[in-house]
Amino acid sequence: MNKKKNGMLLEYIAKSIPGVNLRKLLKLLYLIDEKSMQQRCIPVTWFDYFAWAKGPVAPEVYNIKQGEFKEFVSCVRNADGKFIVLPVSSDADKPESVFMDLFSPYELNIIDSIIKQYGDRSADELTELTHEHDSLWARTVKSHHIKFDKAKTSDVPVLLQEINGDNEERASIYEDALWNMKFQEHLDRHA
């Protein structure tokens, strides 16, 4: 996973949707990755999502509250008790100059289409969307018999690659991209 790329994405969303709360941000990220998986067999962010009560959640992003991605976004609690995500810099409003080296035009199109389609929706509406009967989250919760009676989180992954189904070609594209991403991480760590 490319932390700088994902941090820039968080900042871009926070800049594009002023006052975005953390739960809504989490849902938008998931929807970006879901759409990318549907269209090109691989996610944009490579975040690991887990089945939590409010839907698929990337814990790393949830931890913005504790300062994760602090180079890109900050998180403050508003009067209603909601965590609001704020961009750290104003560079996020220049996607062509800031993002072109990190995001492909295709990825930017997916990101912008999700922001346009769902940016004015509430976190509750997006939670309902990700909880629809046949959603990947709902299938994961059902197949693992998860009950959110007391605990609101689980360690059960919501596996985006399941969107590819039994299609071997799509699965191969995903596996090749995953291998390349991990290899690039290895190179970056040892550069």
PDB file of C-alpha atoms in Angstrom:
ATOM      1  CA  MET A   1       0.000   0.000   0.000  1.00  0.00           C
ATOM      2  CA  ASN A   2       1.313   3.426  -0.928  1.00  0.00           C
ATOM      3  CA  LYS A   3       0.835   5.555   2.195  1.00  0.00           C
ATOM      4  CA  LYS A   4       1.609   8.836   0.410  1.00  0.00           C
ATOM      5  CA  LYS A   5      -0.862   8.056  -2.355  1.00  0.00           C
ATOM      6  CA  ASN A   6      -3.562   7.117   0.146  1.00  0.00           C
ATOM      7  CA  GLY A   7      -2.808  10.145   2.305  1.00  0.00           C
ATOM      8  CA  MET A   8      -3.167  12.395  -0.723  1.00  0.00           C
ATOM      9  CA  LEU A   9      -6.486  10.709  -1.501  1.00  0.00           C
ATOM     10  CA  LEU A  10      -7.736  11.350   2.040  1.00  0.00           C
ATOM     11  CA  GLU A  11      -6.660  14.974   1.753  1.00  0.00           C
ATOM     12  CA  TYR A  12      -8.304  15.290  -1.660  1.00  0.00           C
ATOM     13  CA  ILE A  13     -11.621  13.955  -0.362  1.00  0.00           C
ATOM     14  CA  ALA A  14     -11.452  16.219   2.712  1.00  0.00           C
ATOM     15  CA  LYS A  15     -10.798  19.196   0.432  1.00  0.00           C
ATOM     16  CA  SER A  16     -13.527  18.186  -2.052  1.00  0.00           C
ATOM     17  CA  ILE A  17     -16.169  17.668   0.665  1.00  0.00           C
ATOM     18  CA  PRO A  18     -15.589  20.325   3.346  1.00  0.00           C
ATOM     19  CA  GLY A  19     -16.658  19.104   6.768  1.00  0.00           C
ATOM     20  CA  VAL A  20     -16.669  15.427   5.777  1.00  0.00           C
ATOM     21  CA  ASN A  21     -17.030  13.255   8.854  1.00  0.00           C
ATOM     22  CA  LEU A  22     -14.826  10.237   9.422  1.00  0.00           C
ATOM     23  CA  ARG A  23     -17.555   7.641   8.883  1.00  0.00           C
ATOM     24  CA  LYS A  24     -18.555   9.196   5.576  1.00  0.00           C
ATOM     25  CA  LEU A  25     -14.905   9.333   4.516  1.00  0.00           C
ATOM     26  CA  LEU A  26     -14.538   5.631   5.353  1.00  0.00           C
ATOM     27  CA  LYS A  27     -17.574   4.779   3.225  1.00  0.00           C
ATOM     28  CA  LEU A  28     -16.400   6.887   0.280  1.00  0.00           C
ATOM     29  CA  LEU A  29     -13.006   5.161   0.313  1.00  0.00           C
ATOM     30  CA  TYR A  30     -14.667   1.767   0.321  1.00  0.00           C
ATOM     31  CA  LEU A  31     -16.974   2.773  -2.546  1.00  0.00           C
ATOM     32  CA  ILE A  32     -13.967   4.015  -4.540  1.00  0.00           C
ATOM     33  CA  ASP A  33     -12.222   0.679  -4.086  1.00  0.00           C
ATOM     34  CA  GLU A  34     -15.402  -1.288  -4.783  1.00  0.00           C
ATOM     35  CA  LYS A  35     -16.013   0.575  -8.045  1.00  0.00           C
ATOM     36  CA  SER A  36     -12.388   0.165  -9.065  1.00  0.00           C
ATOM     37  CA  MET A  37     -12.626  -3.586  -8.390  1.00  0.00           C
ATOM     38  CA  GLN A  38     -15.802  -3.819 -10.461  1.00  0.00           C
ATOM     39  CA  GLN A  39     -14.313  -1.926 -13.385  1.00  0.00           C
ATOM     40  CA  ARG A  40     -10.666  -2.968 -13.453  1.00  0.00           C
ATOM     41  CA  CYS A  41     -10.285  -5.869 -10.986  1.00  0.00           C
ATOM     42  CA  ILE A  42      -7.997  -3.990  -8.578  1.00  0.00           C
ATOM     43  CA  PRO A  43      -8.595  -1.401  -5.830  1.00  0.00           C
ATOM     44  CA  VAL A  44      -7.214   2.120  -5.803  1.00  0.00           C
ATOM     45  CA  THR A  45      -5.993   2.117  -2.190  1.00  0.00           C
ATOM     46  CA  TRP A  46      -5.197  -1.501  -1.270  1.00  0.00           C
ATOM     47  CA  PHE A  47      -6.567  -0.808   2.218  1.00  0.00           C
ATOM     48  CA  ASP A  48      -7.633  -3.857   4.218  1.00  0.00           C
ATOM     49  CA  TYR A  49     -11.334  -3.560   5.085  1.00  0.00           C
ATOM     50  CA  PHE A  50     -13.025  -5.333   7.980  1.00  0.00           C
ATOM     51  CA  ALA A  51     -16.663  -6.066   8.802  1.00  0.00           C
ATOM     52  CA  TRP A  52     -17.628  -3.570  11.493  1.00  0.00           C
ATOM     53  CA  ALA A  53     -21.134  -2.683  12.646  1.00  0.00           C
ATOM     54  CA  LYS A  54     -21.278   0.470  10.518  1.00  0.00           C
ATOM     55  CA  GLY A  55     -19.991  -1.309   7.415  1.00  0.00           C
ATOM     56  CA  PRO A  56     -16.663  -2.094   5.819  1.00  0.00           C
ATOM     57  CA  VAL A  57     -13.934  -0.129   7.607  1.00  0.00           C
ATOM     58  CA  ALA A  58     -10.231   0.323   6.921  1.00  0.00           C
ATOM     59  CA  PRO A  59      -8.849   0.505  10.505  1.00  0.00           C
ATOM     60  CA  GLU A  60      -5.820   2.456   9.330  1.00  0.00           C
ATOM     61  CA  VAL A  61      -8.129   5.231   8.139  1.00  0.00           C
ATOM     62  CA  TYR A  62     -10.316   4.967  11.238  1.00  0.00           C
ATOM     63  CA  ASN A  63      -7.152   5.715  13.214  1.00  0.00           C
ATOM     64  CA  ILE A  64      -7.017   9.218  11.734  1.00  0.00           C
ATOM     65  CA  LYS A  65      -8.503  10.075  15.137  1.00  0.00           C
ATOM     66  CA  GLN A  66      -5.195   9.012  16.708  1.00  0.00           C
ATOM     67  CA  GLY A  67      -3.053  10.912  14.209  1.00  0.00           C
ATOM     68  CA  GLU A  68      -2.685   8.373  11.411  1.00  0.00           C
ATOM     69  CA  PHE A  69      -2.057  10.178   8.099  1.00  0.00           C
ATOM     70  CA  LYS A  70      -1.324  13.394  10.053  1.00  0.00           C
ATOM     71  CA  GLU A  71       0.847  14.653   7.186  1.00  0.00           C
ATOM     72  CA  PHE A  72      -2.295  14.852   5.059  1.00  0.00           C
ATOM     73  CA  VAL A  73      -5.381  15.217   7.280  1.00  0.00           C
ATOM     74  CA  SER A  74      -6.366  16.054  10.821  1.00  0.00           C
ATOM     75  CA  CYS A  75      -9.430  15.036  12.765  1.00  0.00           C
ATOM     76  CA  VAL A  76     -11.436  17.158  15.190  1.00  0.00           C
ATOM     77  CA  ARG A  77     -14.584  16.388  17.140  1.00  0.00           C
ATOM     78  CA  ASN A  78     -17.454  18.783  16.431  1.00  0.00           C
ATOM     79  CA  ALA A  79     -20.234  19.890  18.798  1.00  0.00           C
ATOM     80  CA  ASP A  80     -22.353  16.880  17.750  1.00  0.00           C
ATOM     81  CA  GLY A  81     -19.555  14.509  18.735  1.00  0.00           C
ATOM     82  CA  LYS A  82     -18.732  13.565  15.140  1.00  0.00           C
ATOM     83  CA  PHE A  83     -15.147  13.397  13.958  1.00  0.00           C
ATOM     84  CA  ILE A  84     -14.565  15.855  11.124  1.00  0.00           C
ATOM     85  CA  VAL A  85     -11.645  15.255   8.763  1.00  0.00           C
ATOM     86  CA  LEU A  86      -9.777  18.351   7.590  1.00  0.00           C
ATOM     87  CA  PRO A  87      -7.081  18.662   4.932  1.00  0.00           C
ATOM     88  CA  VAL A  88      -3.691  19.709   6.269  1.00  0.00           C
ATOM     89  CA  SER A  89      -2.723  21.705   3.167  1.00  0.00           C
ATOM     90  CA  SER A  90      -4.549  23.380   0.322  1.00  0.00           C
ATOM     91  CA  ASP A  91      -2.597  21.499  -2.378  1.00  0.00           C
ATOM     92  CA  ALA A  92      -5.418  18.964  -2.709  1.00  0.00           C
ATOM     93  CA  ASP A  93      -7.365  21.330  -4.959  1.00  0.00           C
ATOM     94  CA  LYS A  94      -4.816  20.860  -7.763  1.00  0.00           C
ATOM     95  CA  PRO A  95      -5.267  17.222  -8.801  1.00  0.00           C
ATOM     96  CA  GLU A  96      -3.482  17.602 -12.123  1.00  0.00           C
ATOM     97  CA  SER A  97      -0.272  18.890 -10.537  1.00  0.00           C
ATOM     98  CA  VAL A  98      -0.342  17.024  -7.224  1.00  0.00           C
ATOM     99  CA  PHE A  99      -1.949  13.729  -8.111  1.00  0.00           C
ATOM    100  CA  MET A 100      -0.857  12.923 -11.647  1.00  0.00           C
ATOM    101  CA  ASP A 101       2.355  11.320 -10.447  1.00  0.00           C
ATOM    102  CA  LEU A 102       0.419   9.185  -7.927  1.00  0.00           C
ATOM    103  CA  PHE A 103      -2.945   8.514  -9.587  1.00  0.00           C
ATOM    104  CA  SER A 104      -3.711   7.497 -13.124  1.00  0.00           C
ATOM    105  CA  PRO A 105      -6.349   9.470 -15.024  1.00  0.00           C
ATOM    106  CA  TYR A 106      -8.537   6.368 -14.729  1.00  0.00           C
ATOM    107  CA  GLU A 107      -8.189   6.320 -10.934  1.00  0.00           C
ATOM    108  CA  LEU A 108      -8.944  10.045 -10.737  1.00  0.00           C
ATOM    109  CA  ASN A 109     -12.053   9.477 -12.818  1.00  0.00           C
ATOM    110  CA  ILE A 110     -13.254   6.786 -10.394  1.00  0.00           C
ATOM    111  CA  ILE A 111     -12.466   8.978  -7.371  1.00  0.00           C
ATOM    112  CA  ASP A 112     -14.225  12.018  -8.811  1.00  0.00           C
ATOM    113  CA  SER A 113     -17.239   9.986  -9.946  1.00  0.00           C
ATOM    114  CA  ILE A 114     -17.737   8.575  -6.421  1.00  0.00           C
ATOM    115  CA  ILE A 115     -17.364  12.046  -4.884  1.00  0.00           C
ATOM    116  CA  LYS A 116     -19.861  13.436  -7.391  1.00  0.00           C
ATOM    117  CA  GLN A 117     -22.328  10.562  -6.941  1.00  0.00           C
ATOM    118  CA  TYR A 118     -22.156  10.244  -3.153  1.00  0.00           C
ATOM    119  CA  GLY A 119     -20.517  13.410  -1.833  1.00  0.00           C
ATOM    120  CA  ASP A 120     -23.797  14.990  -0.784  1.00  0.00           C
ATOM    121  CA  ARG A 121     -25.084  11.826   0.915  1.00  0.00           C
ATOM    122  CA  SER A 122     -24.968  11.434   4.680  1.00  0.00           C
ATOM    123  CA  ALA A 123     -22.837   8.871   6.474  1.00  0.00           C
ATOM    124  CA  ASP A 124     -26.050   7.059   7.433  1.00  0.00           C
ATOM    125  CA  GLU A 125     -27.169   6.858   3.796  1.00  0.00           C
ATOM    126  CA  LEU A 126     -23.778   5.503   2.748  1.00  0.00           C
ATOM    127  CA  THR A 127     -23.856   2.981   5.584  1.00  0.00           C
ATOM    128  CA  GLU A 128     -27.248   1.778   4.329  1.00  0.00           C
ATOM    129  CA  LEU A 129     -25.793   1.494   0.831  1.00  0.00           C
ATOM    130  CA  THR A 130     -22.875  -0.650   1.995  1.00  0.00           C
ATOM    131  CA  HIS A 131     -25.289  -2.759   4.086  1.00  0.00           C
ATOM    132  CA  GLU A 132     -27.629  -3.654   1.222  1.00  0.00           C
ATOM    133  CA  HIS A 133     -28.778  -7.274   1.223  1.00  0.00           C
ATOM    134  CA  ASP A 134     -26.339  -8.578  -1.392  1.00  0.00           C
ATOM    135  CA  SER A 135     -23.434  -6.254  -0.625  1.00  0.00           C
ATOM    136  CA  LEU A 136     -20.014  -7.718   0.023  1.00  0.00           C
ATOM    137  CA  TRP A 137     -20.244  -6.497   3.650  1.00  0.00           C
ATOM    138  CA  ALA A 138     -23.647  -8.190   4.152  1.00  0.00           C
ATOM    139  CA  ARG A 139     -22.425 -11.444   2.605  1.00  0.00           C
ATOM    140  CA  THR A 140     -19.314 -11.361   4.816  1.00  0.00           C
ATOM    141  CA  VAL A 141     -21.331 -10.731   7.988  1.00  0.00           C
ATOM    142  CA  LYS A 142     -23.783 -13.490   7.085  1.00  0.00           C
ATOM    143  CA  SER A 143     -21.194 -16.092   6.083  1.00  0.00           C
ATOM    144  CA  HIS A 144     -19.160 -15.497   9.269  1.00  0.00           C
ATOM    145  CA  HIS A 145     -22.247 -15.284  11.523  1.00  0.00           C
ATOM    146  CA  ILE A 146     -21.117 -11.938  12.928  1.00  0.00           C
ATOM    147  CA  LYS A 147     -23.354 -10.403  15.593  1.00  0.00           C
ATOM    148  CA  PHE A 148     -22.762  -6.805  16.599  1.00  0.00           C
ATOM    149  CA  ASP A 149     -24.627  -7.062  19.910  1.00  0.00           C
ATOM    150  CA  LYS A 150     -21.773  -5.867  22.129  1.00  0.00           C
ATOM    151  CA  ALA A 151     -18.687  -5.439  19.993  1.00  0.00           C
ATOM    152  CA  LYS A 152     -19.051  -3.003  17.116  1.00  0.00           C
ATOM    153  CA  THR A 153     -15.927  -4.239  15.358  1.00  0.00           C
ATOM    154  CA  SER A 154     -14.661  -7.576  14.102  1.00  0.00           C
ATOM    155  CA  ASP A 155     -11.415  -8.927  12.748  1.00  0.00           C
ATOM    156  CA  VAL A 156     -13.184 -10.534   9.786  1.00  0.00           C
ATOM    157  CA  PRO A 157     -11.879  -9.107   6.513  1.00  0.00           C
ATOM    158  CA  VAL A 158     -14.186  -7.874   3.782  1.00  0.00           C
ATOM    159  CA  LEU A 159     -12.268  -9.311   0.846  1.00  0.00           C
ATOM    160  CA  LEU A 160     -12.594  -7.000  -2.134  1.00  0.00           C
ATOM    161  CA  GLN A 161     -11.166  -9.672  -4.420  1.00  0.00           C
ATOM    162  CA  GLU A 162     -14.444 -11.566  -3.962  1.00  0.00           C
ATOM    163  CA  ILE A 163     -15.939  -8.987  -6.334  1.00  0.00           C
ATOM    164  CA  ASN A 164     -13.970 -10.764  -9.064  1.00  0.00           C
ATOM    165  CA  GLY A 165     -15.891 -13.958  -8.281  1.00  0.00           C
ATOM    166  CA  ASP A 166     -14.770 -17.148  -9.973  1.00  0.00           C
ATOM    167  CA  ASN A 167     -13.490 -15.321 -13.053  1.00  0.00           C
ATOM    168  CA  GLU A 168      -9.924 -16.588 -13.440  1.00  0.00           C
ATOM    169  CA  GLU A 169      -8.825 -13.720 -15.677  1.00  0.00           C
ATOM    170  CA  ARG A 170     -10.055 -11.096 -13.202  1.00  0.00           C
ATOM    171  CA  ALA A 171      -8.478 -13.019 -10.309  1.00  0.00           C
ATOM    172  CA  SER A 172      -5.184 -13.183 -12.200  1.00  0.00           C
ATOM    173  CA  ILE A 173      -5.232  -9.429 -12.839  1.00  0.00           C
ATOM    174  CA  TYR A 174      -5.814  -8.850  -9.125  1.00  0.00           C
ATOM    175  CA  GLU A 175      -3.059 -11.249  -8.026  1.00  0.00           C
ATOM    176  CA  ASP A 176      -0.546  -9.773 -10.499  1.00  0.00           C
ATOM    177  CA  ALA A 177      -1.335  -6.236  -9.342  1.00  0.00           C
ATOM    178  CA  LEU A 178      -1.069  -7.282  -5.685  1.00  0.00           C
ATOM    179  CA  TRP A 179       2.322  -8.885  -6.326  1.00  0.00           C
ATOM    180  CA  ASN A 180       3.532  -5.756  -8.157  1.00  0.00           C
ATOM    181  CA  MET A 181       2.300  -3.489  -5.353  1.00  0.00           C
ATOM    182  CA  LYS A 182       4.075  -5.564  -2.696  1.00  0.00           C
ATOM    183  CA  PHE A 183       7.250  -5.743  -4.782  1.00  0.00           C
ATOM    184  CA  GLN A 184       7.218  -1.953  -5.198  1.00  0.00           C
ATOM    185  CA  GLU A 185       6.782  -1.565  -1.421  1.00  0.00           C
ATOM    186  CA  HIS A 186       9.819  -3.810  -0.929  1.00  0.00           C
ATOM    187  CA  LEU A 187      11.873  -1.742  -3.378  1.00  0.00           C
ATOM    188  CA  ASP A 188      10.776   1.510  -1.740  1.00  0.00           C
ATOM    189  CA  ARG A 189      11.762   0.249   1.725  1.00  0.00           C
ATOM    190  CA  HIS A 190      15.217  -0.749   0.511  1.00  0.00           C
ATOM    191  CA  ALA A 191      15.911   2.255  -1.716  1.00  0.00           C
TER     192      ALA A 191
END
